[in-house]
C-alpha positions as a printed Julia matrix, in Angstrom:
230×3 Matrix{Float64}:
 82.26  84.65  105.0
 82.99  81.71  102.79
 83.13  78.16  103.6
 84.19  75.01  102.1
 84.95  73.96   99.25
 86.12  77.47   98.04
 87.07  78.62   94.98
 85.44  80.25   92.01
 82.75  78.64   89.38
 80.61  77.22   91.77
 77.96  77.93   94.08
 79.49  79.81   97.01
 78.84  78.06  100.64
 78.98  80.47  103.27
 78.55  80.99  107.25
 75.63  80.46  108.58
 73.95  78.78  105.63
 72.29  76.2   108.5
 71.04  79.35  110.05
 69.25  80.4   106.89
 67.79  76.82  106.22
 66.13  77.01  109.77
 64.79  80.5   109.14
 63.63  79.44  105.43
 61.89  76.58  107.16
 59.4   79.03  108.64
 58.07  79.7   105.68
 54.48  78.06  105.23
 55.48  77.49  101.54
 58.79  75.05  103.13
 56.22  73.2   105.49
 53.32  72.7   103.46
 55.69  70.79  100.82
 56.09  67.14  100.92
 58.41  66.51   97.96
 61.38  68.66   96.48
 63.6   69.5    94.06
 67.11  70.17   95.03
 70.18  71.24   93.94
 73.1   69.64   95.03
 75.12  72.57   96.1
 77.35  72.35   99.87
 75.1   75.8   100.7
 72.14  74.34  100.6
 73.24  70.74  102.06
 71.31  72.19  105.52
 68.33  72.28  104.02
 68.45  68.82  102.38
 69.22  68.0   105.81
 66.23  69.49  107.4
 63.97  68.48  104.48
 64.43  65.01  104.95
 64.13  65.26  108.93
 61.15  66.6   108.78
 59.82  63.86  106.08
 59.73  65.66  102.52
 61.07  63.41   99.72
 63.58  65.08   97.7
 64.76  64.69   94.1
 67.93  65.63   92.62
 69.21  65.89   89.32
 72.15  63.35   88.42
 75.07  65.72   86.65
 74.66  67.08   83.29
 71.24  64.8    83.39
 73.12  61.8    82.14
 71.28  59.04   81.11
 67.49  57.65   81.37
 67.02  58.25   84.98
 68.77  61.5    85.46
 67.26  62.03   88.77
 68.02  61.2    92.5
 65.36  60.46   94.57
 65.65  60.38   98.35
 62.8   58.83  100.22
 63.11  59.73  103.85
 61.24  56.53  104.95
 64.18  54.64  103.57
 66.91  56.22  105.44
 66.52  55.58  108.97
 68.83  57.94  110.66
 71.24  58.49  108.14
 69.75  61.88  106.49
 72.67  63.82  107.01
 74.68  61.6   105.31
 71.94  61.26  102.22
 72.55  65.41  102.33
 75.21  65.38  100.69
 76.39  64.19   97.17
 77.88  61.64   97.56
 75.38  60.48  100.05
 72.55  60.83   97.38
 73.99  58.99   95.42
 74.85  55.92   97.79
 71.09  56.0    99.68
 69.28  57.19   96.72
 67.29  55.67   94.07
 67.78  56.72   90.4
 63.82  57.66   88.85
 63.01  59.11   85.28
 60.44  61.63   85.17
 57.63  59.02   84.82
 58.56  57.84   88.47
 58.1   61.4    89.7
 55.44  62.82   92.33
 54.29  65.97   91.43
 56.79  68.52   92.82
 55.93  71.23   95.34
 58.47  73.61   95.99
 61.97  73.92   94.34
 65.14  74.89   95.83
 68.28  76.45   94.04
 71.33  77.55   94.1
 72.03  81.32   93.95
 75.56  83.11   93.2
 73.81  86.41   93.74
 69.8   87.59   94.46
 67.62  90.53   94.27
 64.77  90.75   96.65
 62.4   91.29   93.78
 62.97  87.58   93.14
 65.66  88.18   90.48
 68.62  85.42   90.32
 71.96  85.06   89.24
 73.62  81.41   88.97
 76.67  80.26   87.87
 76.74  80.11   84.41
 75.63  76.68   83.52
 72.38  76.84   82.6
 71.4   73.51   83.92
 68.83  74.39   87.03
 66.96  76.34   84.33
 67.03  73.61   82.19
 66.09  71.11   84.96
 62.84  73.97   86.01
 61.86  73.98   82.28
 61.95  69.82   81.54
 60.4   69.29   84.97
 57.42  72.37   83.7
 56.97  70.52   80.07
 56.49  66.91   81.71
 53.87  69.01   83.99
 55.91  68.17   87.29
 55.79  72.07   88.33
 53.49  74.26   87.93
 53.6   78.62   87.82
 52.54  78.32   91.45
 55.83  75.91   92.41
 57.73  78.14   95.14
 61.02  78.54   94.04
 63.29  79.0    97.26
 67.28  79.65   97.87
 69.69  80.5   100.67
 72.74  82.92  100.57
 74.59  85.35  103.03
 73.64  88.69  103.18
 76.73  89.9   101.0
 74.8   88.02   98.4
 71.72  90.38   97.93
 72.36  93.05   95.54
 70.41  95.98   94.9
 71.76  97.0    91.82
 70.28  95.0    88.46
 70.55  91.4    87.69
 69.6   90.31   83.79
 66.87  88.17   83.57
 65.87  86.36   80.25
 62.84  84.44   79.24
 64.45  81.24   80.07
 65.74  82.9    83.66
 63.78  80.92   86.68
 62.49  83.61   89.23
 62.83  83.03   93.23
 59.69  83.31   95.23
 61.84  83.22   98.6
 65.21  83.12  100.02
 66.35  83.52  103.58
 69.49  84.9   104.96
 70.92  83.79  108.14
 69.15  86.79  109.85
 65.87  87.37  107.34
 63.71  85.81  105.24
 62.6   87.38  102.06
 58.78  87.07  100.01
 60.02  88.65   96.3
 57.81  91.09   94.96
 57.0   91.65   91.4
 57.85  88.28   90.48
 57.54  87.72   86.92
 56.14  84.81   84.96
 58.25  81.41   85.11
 59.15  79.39   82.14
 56.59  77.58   80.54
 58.57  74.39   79.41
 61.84  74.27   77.54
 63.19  76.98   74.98
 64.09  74.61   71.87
 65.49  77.49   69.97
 67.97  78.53   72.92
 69.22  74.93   73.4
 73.05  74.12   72.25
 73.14  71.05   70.12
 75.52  69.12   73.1
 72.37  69.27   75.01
 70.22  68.51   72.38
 71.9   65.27   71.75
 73.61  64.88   74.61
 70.71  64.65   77.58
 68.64  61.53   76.37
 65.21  62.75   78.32
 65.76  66.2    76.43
 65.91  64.27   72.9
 63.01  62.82   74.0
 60.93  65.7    75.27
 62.09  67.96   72.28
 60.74  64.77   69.75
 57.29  65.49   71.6
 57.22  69.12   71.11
 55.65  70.89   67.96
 58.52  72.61   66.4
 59.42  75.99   67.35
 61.57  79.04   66.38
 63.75  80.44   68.43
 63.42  81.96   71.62
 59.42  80.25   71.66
 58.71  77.97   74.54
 57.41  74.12   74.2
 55.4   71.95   76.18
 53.97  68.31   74.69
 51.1   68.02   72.72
């Protein structure tokens, strides 16, 4: 069931991922949003696609969040035909615009990546870290908010039943569709409030400039607590 690019360490793409997009689509969460957050993943390049066909603006997060405007924006009134080709990465980057946070519309629905789900909104990534990170920067600058919908697609070989460890820092799906169903979690539990100082490694500390900046706004914490600006 996989598709390209294969290989391990990454985000697996996998038949009928366009199928799921078009069945996530129904959701009245997906059409009442008019801007995004995406990840930049090949399985969910469909619904980048179909997000900027139908009109939604879409940000994405530049790798690692290097430098002062870490994020992609893709305005679909700019691209005049060529939204499949903004879709993709290297895409984003040619038609896109690079923003900083202050350039940001409030965000209404996020979309990640998902190595494995539960259907009571439980998610497992791939190890990095970084689209919790990007959730908990883009909650402290007041971006998203507990309500956000927080949507993924993956193949039905994807959704475990058994367990998947979730910490305090762990973002929680609202939704994700298969390419034959489309799933509402239950029980979800609270999202991350803003960024967990005391869980940060010190090469993200230093070396993500709108973190050092955030973190110099936040009252300082122990470990484990969770910051948003005074």
């Amino acid at each position: 069931m996989a598709r390209f690019p294969y290989g391990s360490g990454r985000i697996p793409n996998f038949a009928g991922a366009s199928k799921a997009a078009e069945i996530l689509a129904t959701l009245p969460a997906w059409r009442q949003a008019r801007t995004l957050k995406c990840n930049p993943d090949y399985a969910q390049m469909p619904l980048r696609k179909l997000a900027l066909q139908q009109g939604k603006t879409i940000y994405m997060a530049v790798p690692r969040l290097q430098g002062d405007k870490p994020f992609i924006q893709l305005d679909p009134g700019r691209l005049a035909g060529r939204e499949a080709q903004a879709a993709t990465i290297a895409g984003a980057a040619r038609f896109g615009r690079p923003v900083g946070p202050e350039e940001m519309r409030h965000i209404d629905g996020v979309v990640c990546g998902a190595v494995a789900v539960r259907e009571d909104g439980a998610r497992l990534g791939k190890g990095g870290g970084f689209s919790d990170l990007e959730f908990a920067i883009a909650r402290s600058l007041g971006l998203i908010d507990e309500s956000t919908p927080v949507m993924t697609t993956v193949h039905e070989l994807q959704v475990l039943t058994e367990a998947i460890p979730m910490l305090d820092h762990d973002v929680a799906l609202t939704h994700f569709a298969t390419p034959e169903r489309v799933v509402e979690c239950g029980r979800r539990r609270r999202q991350p409030a803003g960024v967990h100082a005391g869980l940060l490694k010190e090469e993200q500390r230093t070396g993500i400039p709108l973190l050092a900046r955030l973190l110099a706004r936040l009252p300082r914490q122990e470990p484990g607590e969770v910051g948003r600006p005074n």
